[in-house]
Each structure stands twice: as C-alpha cells, then as structure tokens.
CSV table of C-alpha atoms in Angstrom, one decimal:
chain,number,residue,atom,x,y,z
A,927,MET,CA,-0.1,0.1,0.0
A,928,THR,CA,1.2,3.6,-1.0
A,929,PRO,CA,0.5,6.6,1.1
A,930,ASN,CA,-2.0,9.0,0.3
A,931,PRO,CA,-0.5,10.9,-2.8
A,932,GLU,CA,-1.8,14.4,-1.7
A,933,ILE,CA,-0.3,13.9,1.8
A,934,ALA,CA,2.8,12.6,0.5
A,935,ASN,CA,3.1,15.5,-1.8
A,936,LYS,CA,2.6,18.0,0.8
A,937,LEU,CA,5.0,16.4,3.1
A,938,ALA,CA,7.8,16.2,0.5
A,939,GLN,CA,7.3,19.8,-0.4
A,940,LYS,CA,7.7,20.8,3.4
A,941,LEU,CA,10.9,18.8,3.7
A,942,ARG,CA,12.4,20.1,0.5
A,943,ALA,CA,12.2,23.5,1.9
A,944,GLY,CA,14.9,22.4,4.4
A,945,PRO,CA,18.4,21.0,4.0
A,946,SER,CA,17.3,17.4,4.8
A,947,LEU,CA,16.2,16.1,1.4
A,948,ASN,CA,18.1,12.9,1.6
A,949,LEU,CA,16.3,12.2,5.1
A,950,ALA,CA,13.0,13.0,3.7
A,951,SER,CA,13.4,10.5,1.1
A,952,ALA,CA,14.7,7.9,3.4
A,953,GLN,CA,11.7,8.6,5.8
A,954,TYR,CA,9.3,8.0,2.8
A,955,GLN,CA,10.9,4.8,1.8
A,956,ALA,CA,11.1,3.5,5.3
A,957,ALA,CA,7.5,4.0,6.0
A,958,THR,CA,6.3,2.7,2.6
A,959,LYS,CA,8.6,-0.6,2.9
A,960,ALA,CA,7.5,-1.1,6.5
A,961,ARG,CA,3.7,-0.7,5.4
A,962,SER,CA,3.8,-2.9,2.4
A,963,LYS,CA,5.9,-5.6,4.3
A,964,TRP,CA,2.9,-5.7,6.8
A,965,LEU,CA,0.1,-5.7,4.4
A,966,LEU,CA,1.5,-7.8,1.7
A,967,HIS,CA,3.5,-10.5,3.8
A,968,GLN,CA,2.4,-10.5,7.6
A,969,ALA,CA,-1.1,-9.5,8.1
A,970,ASN,CA,-3.6,-11.9,8.4
A,971,LYS,CA,-7.2,-11.2,7.0
A,972,HIS,CA,-8.5,-10.1,10.3
A,973,GLN,CA,-5.9,-7.5,10.6
A,974,VAL,CA,-6.4,-5.6,7.5
A,975,THR,CA,-7.9,-2.2,7.8
A,976,PRO,CA,-11.6,-2.2,6.8
A,977,LYS,CA,-12.3,-0.6,3.5
A,978,GLY,CA,-14.5,2.7,3.4
A,979,LYS,CA,-14.7,6.0,5.2
A,980,TRP,CA,-18.1,5.4,6.7
A,981,TRP,CA,-17.0,3.8,10.0
A,982,THR,CA,-15.9,5.6,13.1
A,983,ILE,CA,-15.1,2.5,15.4
A,984,TRP,CA,-13.2,-0.6,14.4
A,985,LEU,CA,-14.2,-3.3,16.9
A,986,LEU,CA,-11.7,-6.2,16.8
A,987,LEU,CA,-12.8,-9.0,19.2
A,988,ALA,CA,-10.0,-11.7,19.2
A,989,GLY,CA,-8.5,-14.5,21.2
A,990,ARG,CA,-5.4,-14.6,23.0
A,991,GLY,CA,-2.5,-14.3,20.7
A,992,ALA,CA,-4.5,-13.6,17.8
A,993,GLY,CA,-2.5,-10.2,16.9
A,994,LYS,CA,-4.7,-7.6,18.1
A,995,THR,CA,-1.8,-5.5,19.6
A,996,ARG,CA,0.2,-5.7,16.4
A,997,CYS,CA,-2.9,-4.9,14.2
A,998,ALA,CA,-3.7,-1.8,16.2
A,999,ALA,CA,-0.2,-0.6,16.5
A,1000,GLU,CA,0.3,-1.0,12.7
A,1001,TRP,CA,-3.0,0.9,12.0
A,1002,LEU,CA,-2.2,3.8,14.3
A,1003,TRP,CA,1.4,4.6,13.2
A,1004,TRP,CA,0.4,4.6,9.6
A,1005,GLU,CA,-2.7,7.0,10.2
A,1006,ALA,CA,-0.3,9.2,12.3
A,1007,TRP,CA,2.2,9.0,9.4
A,1008,THR,CA,0.0,9.9,6.7
A,1009,LYS,CA,-1.7,12.6,8.5
A,1010,PRO,CA,1.0,15.0,9.6
A,1011,ASN,CA,0.5,17.2,12.6
A,1012,THR,CA,-2.2,15.2,13.9
A,1013,ARG,CA,-2.8,13.8,17.7
A,1014,TRP,CA,-3.6,10.3,18.5
A,1015,LEU,CA,-4.8,8.5,21.7
A,1016,VAL,CA,-3.6,5.1,23.1
A,1017,SER,CA,-5.5,3.8,26.1
A,1018,ALA,CA,-5.4,0.6,28.0
A,1019,PRO,CA,-6.5,-0.7,31.3
A,1020,THR,CA,-3.5,0.7,33.4
A,1021,SER,CA,-0.5,2.9,32.9
A,1022,GLY,CA,1.7,0.0,33.0
A,1023,ASP,CA,-0.3,-1.7,30.2
A,1024,VAL,CA,0.0,1.5,28.0
A,1025,ARG,CA,3.6,1.5,28.6
A,1026,ASP,CA,4.5,-2.3,28.5
A,1027,VAL,CA,2.0,-3.7,26.0
A,1028,CYS,CA,0.9,-0.8,23.5
A,1029,PHE,CA,4.2,1.3,23.4
A,1030,GLU,CA,7.2,-0.9,24.3
A,1031,GLY,CA,5.6,-4.4,23.8
A,1032,ASP,CA,7.0,-7.1,21.3
A,1033,SER,CA,4.2,-5.9,19.1
A,1034,GLY,CA,3.9,-2.2,20.5
A,1035,LEU,CA,4.4,0.9,18.6
A,1036,ILE,CA,8.1,1.5,19.4
A,1037,LYS,CA,8.8,-2.0,17.7
A,1038,VAL,CA,6.6,-1.4,14.6
A,1039,ILE,CA,7.4,2.3,13.7
A,1040,PRO,CA,10.3,2.6,11.7
A,1041,SER,CA,12.8,4.3,14.1
A,1042,ILE,CA,13.7,6.9,11.4
A,1043,LEU,CA,10.2,8.3,11.6
A,1044,VAL,CA,10.3,8.8,15.4
A,1045,ASP,CA,11.6,12.2,16.6
A,1046,ASN,CA,11.1,11.7,20.2
A,1047,TYR,CA,9.9,9.1,22.7
A,1048,ASN,CA,9.0,10.5,26.2
A,1049,LYS,CA,8.6,7.3,28.3
A,1050,SER,CA,7.6,9.0,31.5
A,1051,GLN,CA,4.8,11.1,29.6
A,1052,HIS,CA,3.7,8.0,27.4
A,1053,GLU,CA,4.4,10.2,24.3
A,1054,ILE,CA,5.7,9.5,21.0
A,1055,THR,CA,6.4,12.3,18.6
A,1056,LEU,CA,7.0,11.6,14.8
A,1057,VAL,CA,9.2,13.8,12.6
A,1058,ASN,CA,6.0,14.9,10.7
A,1059,GLY,CA,4.7,16.5,13.7
A,1060,SER,CA,2.1,14.0,14.8
A,1061,ILE,CA,1.9,12.9,18.3
A,1062,ILE,CA,0.9,9.8,19.8
A,1063,LYS,CA,-0.3,10.1,23.6
A,1064,GLY,CA,-0.8,7.3,26.2
A,1065,ILE,CA,-3.5,7.9,28.8
A,1066,ALA,CA,-4.6,5.0,31.1
A,1067,ALA,CA,-8.3,4.1,31.3
A,1068,SER,CA,-7.9,3.5,35.0
A,1069,GLU,CA,-8.2,7.5,35.4
A,1070,PRO,CA,-11.2,8.5,33.5
A,1071,ASP,CA,-10.9,12.2,34.3
A,1072,ARG,CA,-7.7,12.5,32.5
A,1073,PHE,CA,-9.5,12.1,29.2
A,1074,ARG,CA,-11.0,15.6,30.2
A,1075,GLY,CA,-9.1,18.4,28.1
A,1076,PRO,CA,-7.0,16.3,25.6
A,1077,GLN,CA,-8.3,16.3,22.0
A,1078,PHE,CA,-7.6,13.8,19.3
A,1079,HIS,CA,-7.8,12.8,15.4
A,1080,GLY,CA,-8.4,9.2,16.6
A,1081,GLY,CA,-7.1,6.5,18.7
A,1082,TRP,CA,-6.6,2.9,20.0
A,1083,CYS,CA,-8.2,1.3,23.0
A,1084,ASP,CA,-6.7,-1.7,24.0
A,1085,GLU,CA,-8.3,-4.4,26.0
A,1086,LEU,CA,-11.5,-2.4,26.3
A,1087,ALA,CA,-13.5,-5.2,28.0
A,1088,ALA,CA,-10.9,-5.2,30.9
A,1089,TRP,CA,-11.4,-1.3,31.7
A,1090,GLN,CA,-12.2,-0.9,35.3
A,1091,TYR,CA,-14.3,2.1,34.8
A,1092,LEU,CA,-15.5,1.2,31.3
A,1093,ASP,CA,-18.6,3.3,30.7
A,1094,GLU,CA,-17.1,6.5,32.4
A,1095,ALA,CA,-13.8,6.1,30.6
A,1096,TRP,CA,-15.5,5.5,27.3
A,1097,ASN,CA,-17.8,8.3,27.7
A,1098,MET,CA,-15.1,10.9,28.7
A,1099,LEU,CA,-12.7,9.6,25.7
A,1100,GLN,CA,-15.6,10.2,23.2
A,1101,PHE,CA,-15.6,13.9,24.1
A,1102,GLY,CA,-12.0,14.1,23.0
A,1103,MET,CA,-12.5,12.7,19.7
A,1104,ARG,CA,-13.1,16.1,18.0
A,1105,LEU,CA,-10.2,16.8,15.5
A,1106,GLY,CA,-10.2,16.5,11.8
A,1107,GLN,CA,-13.0,15.5,9.5
A,1108,SER,CA,-13.7,12.0,10.9
A,1109,PRO,CA,-11.9,10.7,13.8
A,1110,LYS,CA,-11.7,6.9,14.0
A,1111,ILE,CA,-10.9,4.5,16.9
A,1112,ILE,CA,-9.7,0.9,16.9
A,1113,CYS,CA,-10.8,-1.0,19.9
A,1114,THR,CA,-8.9,-4.4,20.5
A,1115,THR,CA,-10.0,-6.7,23.1
A,1116,THR,CA,-10.6,-10.4,24.2
A,1117,PRO,CA,-14.3,-10.1,24.7
A,1118,LYS,CA,-16.3,-10.4,27.9
A,1119,PRO,CA,-20.1,-9.7,28.0
A,1120,LYS,CA,-19.9,-6.2,29.1
A,1121,PRO,CA,-23.0,-4.1,28.2
A,1122,LEU,CA,-20.6,-1.6,26.2
A,1123,ILE,CA,-19.2,-4.3,24.2
A,1124,MET,CA,-22.6,-5.8,23.2
A,1125,ASP,CA,-23.7,-2.3,22.4
A,1126,LEU,CA,-20.9,-1.8,19.9
A,1127,VAL,CA,-21.5,-5.3,18.4
A,1128,GLU,CA,-25.2,-4.2,18.0
A,1129,ARG,CA,-23.9,-1.2,16.0
A,1130,ASP,CA,-22.3,-3.2,13.4
A,1131,GLY,CA,-22.8,-1.8,9.9
A,1132,GLU,CA,-24.1,1.5,11.4
A,1133,ASP,CA,-20.8,3.3,12.5
A,1134,VAL,CA,-19.0,0.2,13.7
A,1135,VAL,CA,-17.1,-2.4,11.9
A,1136,TYR,CA,-17.1,-5.8,13.8
A,1137,THR,CA,-14.1,-8.0,13.2
A,1138,THR,CA,-13.5,-11.4,15.1
A,1139,ALA,CA,-10.7,-13.8,15.0
A,1140,THR,CA,-9.5,-16.8,16.9
A,1141,THR,CA,-6.2,-17.6,18.5
A,1142,PHE,CA,-5.7,-20.4,15.5
A,1143,ASP,CA,-5.8,-17.5,13.0
A,1144,ASN,CA,-2.4,-16.4,14.0
A,1145,LEU,CA,-1.0,-19.7,15.4
A,1146,GLU,CA,2.0,-19.8,13.0
A,1147,ASN,CA,3.4,-16.6,14.8
A,1148,LEU,CA,3.1,-18.2,18.2
A,1149,ALA,CA,5.4,-20.5,20.1
A,1150,PRO,CA,5.2,-24.2,18.6
A,1151,THR,CA,4.0,-25.5,22.2
A,1152,PHE,CA,1.4,-22.9,22.4
A,1153,LYS,CA,-1.2,-24.9,20.6
A,1154,GLN,CA,-0.9,-28.1,22.7
A,1155,GLN,CA,-1.2,-25.8,25.8
A,1156,ILE,CA,-4.4,-24.1,24.8
A,1157,LEU,CA,-5.9,-27.3,23.6
A,1158,GLN,CA,-6.7,-28.1,27.2
A,1159,TYR,CA,-9.2,-25.5,27.3
A,1160,GLU,CA,-11.4,-26.8,24.4
A,1161,GLY,CA,-15.0,-27.1,25.1
A,1162,THR,CA,-14.6,-25.0,28.3
A,1163,LYS,CA,-16.3,-21.5,28.9
A,1164,LEU,CA,-13.0,-19.9,29.2
A,1165,GLY,CA,-11.7,-21.6,26.0
A,1166,ARG,CA,-14.8,-20.2,24.1
A,1167,GLN,CA,-14.1,-16.7,25.4
A,1168,GLU,CA,-10.2,-16.6,25.3
A,1169,ILE,CA,-9.5,-18.7,22.3
A,1170,TYR,CA,-12.5,-18.3,19.8
A,1171,ALA,CA,-13.5,-14.8,21.1
A,1172,GLU,CA,-17.0,-15.6,21.8
A,1173,ILE,CA,-19.2,-13.2,23.7
A,1174,LEU,CA,-20.5,-15.5,26.3
A,1175,ASP,CA,-24.1,-15.0,27.7
A,1176,PRO,CA,-23.5,-13.0,30.9
A,1177,GLU,CA,-25.8,-15.4,32.8
A,1178,GLU,CA,-23.7,-18.4,32.1
A,1179,ALA,CA,-21.4,-17.0,34.7
A,1180,GLY,CA,-23.8,-15.6,37.2
A,1181,ILE,CA,-24.2,-16.4,40.8
A,1182,VAL,CA,-27.9,-16.9,40.5
A,1183,LYS,CA,-29.4,-19.1,37.7
A,1184,ARG,CA,-32.6,-18.2,35.8
A,1185,ASN,CA,-34.3,-21.4,36.6
A,1186,TRP,CA,-33.8,-21.1,40.3
A,1187,PHE,CA,-37.0,-18.4,40.3
A,1188,LYS,CA,-40.2,-19.9,40.7
A,1189,LEU,CA,-43.2,-18.5,38.5
A,1190,TRP,CA,-46.6,-17.9,40.1
A,1191,PRO,CA,-49.2,-18.9,37.5
A,1192,SER,CA,-50.8,-15.9,35.7
A,1193,GLU,CA,-54.3,-17.4,36.0
A,1194,LYS,CA,-53.8,-17.9,39.8
A,1195,PRO,CA,-54.7,-15.2,42.3
A,1196,LEU,CA,-52.1,-13.8,44.3
A,1197,PRO,CA,-51.9,-15.3,47.7
A,1198,ARG,CA,-52.5,-13.5,51.0
A,1199,PHE,CA,-49.4,-11.7,52.2
A,1200,GLU,CA,-48.4,-11.7,55.5
A,1201,PHE,CA,-45.6,-9.1,55.4
A,1202,ILE,CA,-44.9,-6.4,52.7
A,1203,LEU,CA,-41.5,-5.1,52.4
A,1204,GLN,CA,-40.1,-2.3,50.3
A,1205,SER,CA,-36.4,-2.2,49.6
A,1206,TYR,CA,-34.6,0.8,48.5
A,1207,ASP,CA,-31.2,1.1,46.9
A,1208,CYS,CA,-30.6,5.1,46.5
A,1209,ALA,CA,-28.2,6.7,43.9
A,1210,THR,CA,-24.9,6.9,45.3
A,1211,SER,CA,-24.4,10.4,43.9
A,1212,ASP,CA,-26.1,13.3,42.1
A,1213,LYS,CA,-24.8,12.1,38.8
A,1214,THR,CA,-28.2,10.7,37.6
A,1215,LYS,CA,-26.6,9.5,34.3
A,1216,ASN,CA,-24.8,6.8,36.2
A,1217,ASP,CA,-26.8,5.9,39.3
A,1218,PRO,CA,-30.4,5.1,39.3
A,1219,THR,CA,-32.6,4.5,42.5
A,1220,ALA,CA,-34.1,1.1,42.6
A,1221,CYS,CA,-37.0,-0.2,44.5
A,1222,THR,CA,-38.2,-3.7,44.9
A,1223,VAL,CA,-41.4,-4.8,47.0
A,1224,TRP,CA,-41.7,-8.3,48.3
A,1225,GLY,CA,-44.5,-10.2,49.9
A,1226,VAL,CA,-44.1,-13.0,52.2
A,1227,PHE,CA,-46.5,-15.7,52.1
A,1228,LYS,CA,-47.0,-19.5,52.5
A,1229,PRO,CA,-47.7,-21.2,49.2
A,1230,SER,CA,-49.6,-24.0,50.9
A,1231,PRO,CA,-49.9,-25.5,54.3
A,1232,ASP,CA,-47.2,-28.0,53.9
A,1233,LYS,CA,-44.5,-25.7,52.5
A,1234,SER,CA,-42.3,-23.2,54.2
A,1235,MET,CA,-42.7,-19.4,53.9
A,1236,SER,CA,-41.7,-17.8,50.7
A,1237,VAL,CA,-41.5,-14.5,49.2
A,1238,MET,CA,-42.9,-12.9,46.1
A,1239,LEU,CA,-41.6,-10.1,44.0
A,1240,ILE,CA,-44.8,-7.9,43.5
A,1241,ASP,CA,-43.3,-4.7,42.1
A,1242,CYS,CA,-39.8,-3.3,41.1
A,1243,TRP,CA,-38.6,-0.1,39.4
A,1244,GLU,CA,-35.4,1.9,38.8
A,1245,GLU,CA,-35.3,5.5,37.9
A,1246,TYR,CA,-32.9,8.4,37.8
A,1247,MET,CA,-33.8,11.0,40.6
A,1248,GLN,CA,-32.4,13.3,43.0
A,1249,TYR,CA,-33.5,13.9,46.7
A,1250,PRO,CA,-36.4,16.4,45.9
A,1251,ASP,CA,-38.0,14.1,43.6
A,1252,LEU,CA,-37.2,10.8,45.5
A,1253,ARG,CA,-38.9,11.8,48.8
A,1254,PRO,CA,-42.4,12.2,47.5
A,1255,LYS,CA,-42.0,9.2,45.4
A,1256,VAL,CA,-41.2,7.1,48.5
A,1257,VAL,CA,-44.1,8.6,50.5
A,1258,GLU,CA,-46.4,7.8,47.6
A,1259,GLU,CA,-45.1,4.3,47.3
A,1260,ALA,CA,-45.6,3.7,51.2
A,1261,THR,CA,-49.4,4.2,50.8
A,1262,SER,CA,-49.7,1.3,48.2
A,1263,ILE,CA,-52.0,-1.5,48.9
A,1264,TYR,CA,-50.5,-4.9,47.5
A,1265,GLY,CA,-52.4,-8.2,46.6
A,1266,ASP,CA,-55.6,-9.0,44.8
A,1267,GLU,CA,-59.0,-8.4,46.1
A,1268,ASN,CA,-60.2,-12.1,46.6
A,1269,GLU,CA,-61.2,-14.6,49.4
A,1270,PHE,CA,-58.1,-13.8,51.0
A,1271,GLY,CA,-58.7,-10.1,51.6
A,1272,HIS,CA,-58.4,-6.7,50.0
A,1273,GLY,CA,-54.8,-6.6,49.8
A,1274,LYS,CA,-52.1,-5.5,52.5
A,1275,LYS,CA,-50.4,-2.1,53.1
A,1276,VAL,CA,-46.6,-1.7,53.6
A,1277,ASP,CA,-45.2,-3.1,56.9
A,1278,LEU,CA,-41.6,-2.1,56.5
A,1279,ILE,CA,-39.6,0.2,54.3
A,1280,LEU,CA,-35.9,-0.9,54.0
A,1281,ILE,CA,-33.4,1.9,52.9
A,1282,GLU,CA,-29.7,1.3,52.7
A,1283,ASP,CA,-27.8,3.6,55.1
A,1284,LYS,CA,-25.8,5.7,52.7
A,1285,SER,CA,-25.6,8.7,50.5
A,1286,ALA,CA,-29.2,10.0,49.7
A,1287,GLY,CA,-30.4,7.3,52.0
A,1288,ILE,CA,-29.2,8.7,55.1
A,1289,SER,CA,-31.2,12.0,54.7
A,1290,LEU,CA,-34.2,10.0,53.5
A,1291,ILE,CA,-34.3,7.7,56.5
A,1292,GLN,CA,-34.1,10.6,59.0
A,1293,ASP,CA,-36.7,12.6,57.2
A,1294,LEU,CA,-39.2,9.9,56.8
A,1295,GLN,CA,-38.9,8.6,60.2
A,1296,ARG,CA,-39.9,11.9,61.5
A,1297,ALA,CA,-43.0,11.7,59.2
A,1298,GLY,CA,-43.9,8.5,60.7
A,1299,LEU,CA,-43.3,5.9,58.0
A,1300,PRO,CA,-42.1,2.5,59.1
A,1301,ILE,CA,-38.7,3.1,58.0
A,1302,ARG,CA,-35.7,1.0,58.8
A,1303,SER,CA,-32.0,1.6,57.9
A,1304,TYR,CA,-29.8,-1.2,56.4
A,1305,ASN,CA,-26.2,-1.4,56.7
A,1306,PRO,CA,-24.3,-4.0,54.8
A,1307,GLY,CA,-21.2,-3.6,56.7
A,1308,ASN,CA,-18.1,-4.6,54.9
A,1309,ALA,CA,-19.7,-7.2,52.6
A,1310,ASP,CA,-19.2,-6.1,48.9
A,1311,LYS,CA,-22.0,-6.7,46.2
A,1312,MET,CA,-20.8,-10.1,45.1
A,1313,MET,CA,-20.6,-11.3,48.9
A,1314,ARG,CA,-24.1,-9.8,49.7
A,1315,LEU,CA,-25.8,-11.8,46.7
A,1316,ASN,CA,-23.7,-14.9,47.6
A,1317,ILE,CA,-25.2,-14.6,51.1
A,1318,VAL,CA,-29.0,-14.7,49.9
A,1319,SER,CA,-28.6,-17.0,46.8
A,1320,PRO,CA,-29.4,-20.2,48.7
A,1321,ILE,CA,-33.1,-18.6,49.2
A,1322,ILE,CA,-33.5,-18.2,45.4
A,1323,HIS,CA,-31.8,-21.7,45.0
A,1324,LYS,CA,-34.3,-23.5,47.4
A,1325,GLY,CA,-37.2,-22.2,45.1
A,1326,ARG,CA,-38.5,-19.8,47.9
A,1327,VAL,CA,-38.6,-16.8,45.6
A,1328,TYR,CA,-41.5,-16.4,43.1
A,1329,ILE,CA,-42.3,-14.1,40.1
A,1330,PRO,CA,-45.5,-13.3,38.6
A,1331,GLU,CA,-45.9,-15.2,35.3
A,1332,SER,CA,-46.6,-13.2,32.2
A,1333,SER,CA,-50.3,-13.3,31.0
A,1334,VAL,CA,-49.0,-13.2,27.4
A,1335,ASN,CA,-45.8,-15.3,27.3
A,1336,GLU,CA,-46.4,-18.5,29.1
A,1337,GLY,CA,-43.5,-19.6,31.2
A,1338,CYS,CA,-41.9,-16.2,31.3
A,1339,ALA,CA,-42.0,-13.6,33.9
A,1340,ARG,CA,-43.9,-10.3,33.5
A,1341,ASP,CA,-41.9,-7.8,31.5
A,1342,TRP,CA,-41.3,-5.4,34.5
A,1343,ALA,CA,-40.1,-8.4,36.5
A,1344,GLU,CA,-37.8,-9.7,33.7
A,1345,VAL,CA,-35.6,-6.5,34.1
A,1346,LEU,CA,-34.6,-7.7,37.8
A,1347,ILE,CA,-34.2,-11.3,36.8
A,1348,LYS,CA,-31.8,-10.4,34.1
A,1349,GLN,CA,-29.9,-8.1,36.1
A,1350,ILE,CA,-29.5,-10.6,38.9
A,1351,CYS,CA,-28.7,-13.6,36.7
A,1352,ALA,CA,-26.1,-11.5,34.8
A,1353,PHE,CA,-24.3,-9.9,37.6
A,1354,PRO,CA,-21.4,-8.8,37.8
A,1355,GLU,CA,-21.6,-8.2,34.1
A,1356,VAL,CA,-24.1,-5.6,34.3
A,1357,ARG,CA,-24.2,-1.8,33.6
A,1358,HIS,CA,-26.2,-1.2,36.8
A,1359,ASP,CA,-26.7,-3.3,39.7
A,1360,ASP,CA,-29.1,-1.3,41.6
A,1361,LEU,CA,-31.9,-3.9,41.5
A,1362,VAL,CA,-29.5,-6.6,42.6
A,1363,ASP,CA,-28.6,-4.5,45.7
A,1364,SER,CA,-32.3,-3.8,46.4
A,1365,THR,CA,-32.8,-7.5,46.3
A,1366,SER,CA,-30.0,-8.7,48.3
A,1367,GLN,CA,-30.6,-6.4,51.4
A,1368,ALA,CA,-34.5,-7.2,51.2
A,1369,LEU,CA,-33.8,-11.0,51.2
A,1370,ARG,CA,-31.0,-10.6,53.8
A,1371,TYR,CA,-33.5,-8.8,56.2
A,1372,LEU,CA,-36.1,-11.3,55.6
A,1373,ARG,CA,-33.8,-14.1,56.4
A,1374,ASP,CA,-32.2,-12.4,59.4
A,1375,SER,CA,-35.4,-11.4,61.0
A,1376,GLY,CA,-36.7,-15.1,60.7
A,1377,LEU,CA,-39.6,-14.5,58.3
A,1378,ILE,CA,-37.8,-16.6,55.8
A,1379,VAL,CA,-36.0,-19.7,57.0
A,1380,ILE,CA,-33.9,-21.9,54.6
A,1381,ASP,CA,-32.9,-24.8,56.6
A,1382,PRO,CA,-34.9,-25.2,59.8
A,1383,VAL,CA,-33.5,-27.5,62.3
A,1384,TYR,CA,-36.2,-29.9,63.8
A,1385,ASP,CA,-35.7,-31.9,66.8
A,1386,ALA,CA,-38.8,-34.1,67.3
A,1387,ASP,CA,-37.9,-35.4,70.9
A,1388,ASP,CA,-36.1,-33.1,73.2
A,1389,SER,CA,-35.7,-36.0,75.8
A,1390,TYR,CA,-32.7,-38.3,75.8
A,1391,ASP,CA,-32.1,-41.9,76.1
A,1392,GLU,CA,-30.8,-42.6,79.5
A,1393,ASP,CA,-28.3,-44.9,78.0
A,1394,LYS,CA,-26.8,-42.3,75.8
A,1395,PRO,CA,-24.5,-39.6,77.1
A,1396,LYS,CA,-26.1,-36.1,76.7
A,1397,ARG,CA,-24.9,-33.8,74.2
A,1398,VAL,CA,-22.6,-31.4,75.7
A,1399,ASN,CA,-21.2,-27.9,74.3
A,1400,PRO,CA,-17.5,-28.2,74.9
A,1401,TYR,CA,-17.1,-24.4,74.7
A,1402,ALA,CA,-19.4,-24.1,77.6
A,1403,VAL,CA,-17.7,-26.3,79.9
C-alpha cells in the first residue's frame, strides 16, 4: 500500500524546503517499505484495515495471541504518519499496560514504527512524537478524568473489556475525539459480556466495523508449544472466550441461575401476603446519568399449608432521580396496597420500608422517620456486592422466591420483573446493579428477621435416652 498521494506530496514539499532532502526520501522509503511488508507478507485477513470511510469504530474481538496489539499498532502509526501534525490517543486498562504493551511491547508502537520516523519518545509522559509533527499520547483508562481536556484525531483502545471504569472512561474519551473530519478509533480486546461491548456489536454496519478472530488464526506466529497448551481449554467456557473470542451469555457465569426462580401462574390469584417489604437502593451520587435509584417490593406468604414461608416479587422499578423527587416518590409508594381482592382479603399495606444507610438514603431515613413512616436503615457492613448476593442466593436456589408469570408469554416472567431477573442473573457483568442491591438487602433482612427460614432445624424429641450420654457444648464447659 502506498501513502495518500496528496499527503505525501505536501510532506515532500515541506521537507524539500529544508536541508534534509535525503532524510525525507529515506523516511518516505522506510514508511512505505514497512507498511508494504506488513500488508503483503505479515498481516492476516482480520488485521487488514476495513475499507471505506463510513465507519468511526473498528471493533476487533479476538482470542489470546490473535495479533490484536500488532494490528492496532500498525494501523495507528500509519494513520499518524500519513496525516501530519495530528494527535492520536492510546489507552489501556492501566498506565503499565500503556507502556509495557502498547508502546514497548513485542508488538507495540516502538517496535513497529520505523525508527527513522520517530523524533522523540518521552517514556515518562507516554508520548511519541513523529518527525512529521504527529503525536501519539498514552492515557490510562484507570483514570477517566484524564480524558478531560486532551483532543485527538483518533485513537486505539486496548483490552477495552478489561477497563475498570468502562462506561465512564469510554464516555469521557468520546468527548475528546473532535479533531479532523472523521476521527476513528480501533478497539482491540478479548471479549467479555460487558454491556458496552454488546452495544458496539449491535452497531455493526452503522458506524462500527465488527471483526472477529480466534487464536488459531495467528498460530503460526506463536510458540510451537502454545497450541498444545491451549487445547486443554477446548470445550470450556474459558476456551470459548479466550481462544475463540465468543461473547458468552453473561447469565452463564452469574451467581444466580434463571431457573432457580419460581413462577406464580398468571391465572392464579395472588396469595394472602403476611408481610410487605419495600427495599430501596438510593443513587450513590447526584450523577443521575450513572446511578439510578431502585426499589423492589416483596410479599411474604405461605404457598400451601405443607410448604415453608416464601417471598414474591410484586413490584420493582429503577429511575434516575435526586432527593427532591425521591422523597415524595417514597411517600407515595408507602401508601400502596398490594395483593388481589379475593377470598384472602383486599390486599395489604406496607409493613416496612428498608433503605440502605448511605448517600441519599441517610437523609431519606431521617426525614421519613420523622414523618412517621415504618422506615428501617440497612447497613451491609464490609460485605461487597458479590458477597451480599452470595449470602442470599440459597433463598433463591431453594425455590423460595416467586415471580409473577406473564399473561402473554407462558413460562416467562412479566416484563417489569424480567428486568430484575436479567440483572441478577447476569451480575456482575451488568451496567447497573441497583436492583441487585435492593434484592439482596431485602432477602437478607427477611432471612435475618426469621421471616424466611432456609434450613430449619427440627428436633422431634427433646428427651434423651438414659443409656446415651447427653450432648455437651465443649465451649460451655
């Protein structure tokens, strides 16, 4: 491939104005030779730049060792070289990844850019300056606020699915892609079922080019023993993701499985609820774009005389709102009556409103307690979100959590409840986990208060056989 003639001519004219005509010729030849060698003799099919100018994002999902880094590095330096005096971003999960993989790695920019084209490499600033005035700047995705300010003509996002603050960093990065006529980004990553990754895949053909490759597509460039090593992962979920670049269904790796939930038949009247609990997970900040407030409502009931107490999801919602809107919403919800008007009665009022003791919840608890509502604060302690869900997952696994069945789609939950099921079963690979938090704190309270007992201990006879020694607690002796 030869450079863009117009750009090449302009660059040649600029260099002829100075005393470095031979250097300019050597630079041109070195760039052309390196690019031709890559495209004609080294690049695999999935590493060739997509045709056309319509796309803005090239999403390359590929297995380990498929050549993602080399592909992106080759694309980026050529873009920077053929477009003099432009600015280009390189971002990776951490600062170390930017340096050790994208810049100095075996397939990184310093290795693939002909050295004659590099004017300066500032290692501490993660910045490469080419002799044509173009700059390649590295910024770690672990610090999303660092994307504020800089602006670029395009860039490279490496291991996008591994970014810790994926949505926040991606959004901040987009605001910086504002130079030139059509900024382009190449995103290289081994796929994970992150919401952003799936969003980009769905945009394939609109403004996104979606390319996939497996480890086997680049096997000839890897160590001879590597093939034998990876064969042990054939047929496993890890192999499907890391070798074949398959985007796994996030529910496959979730803590809670969909079939653990029990459906309450649509044609069957709702049972008589003995206890109604509303559980709130309030937004952690005023950034309503990122943090919705979630509410789940649970009714405790006995499915039949011979079955243990269970719980049913009877309402749930999540909404972006700040405190002035949240307070009247909670007050309104507190006056709701839940349950059908049938032989069991006319529904039931809310017995308890559970609110996590953090952020907006702190003010809400204090305010509504003074108003006389049945408010109780909830403090999860040091348990993280994963641990909280793990603690209550046995309640769901035991079939003690019911979901109302859809009256339209037999065997499926109602649409409003499906949102909660999907979020819980896909956790932690979800964009928002507010319904997960609301559910885990509700089930935890019901369990700790004794309203839901998972494994009751029955002792049919408290008397002891005189011939047998009595049980003794050794720690009480």
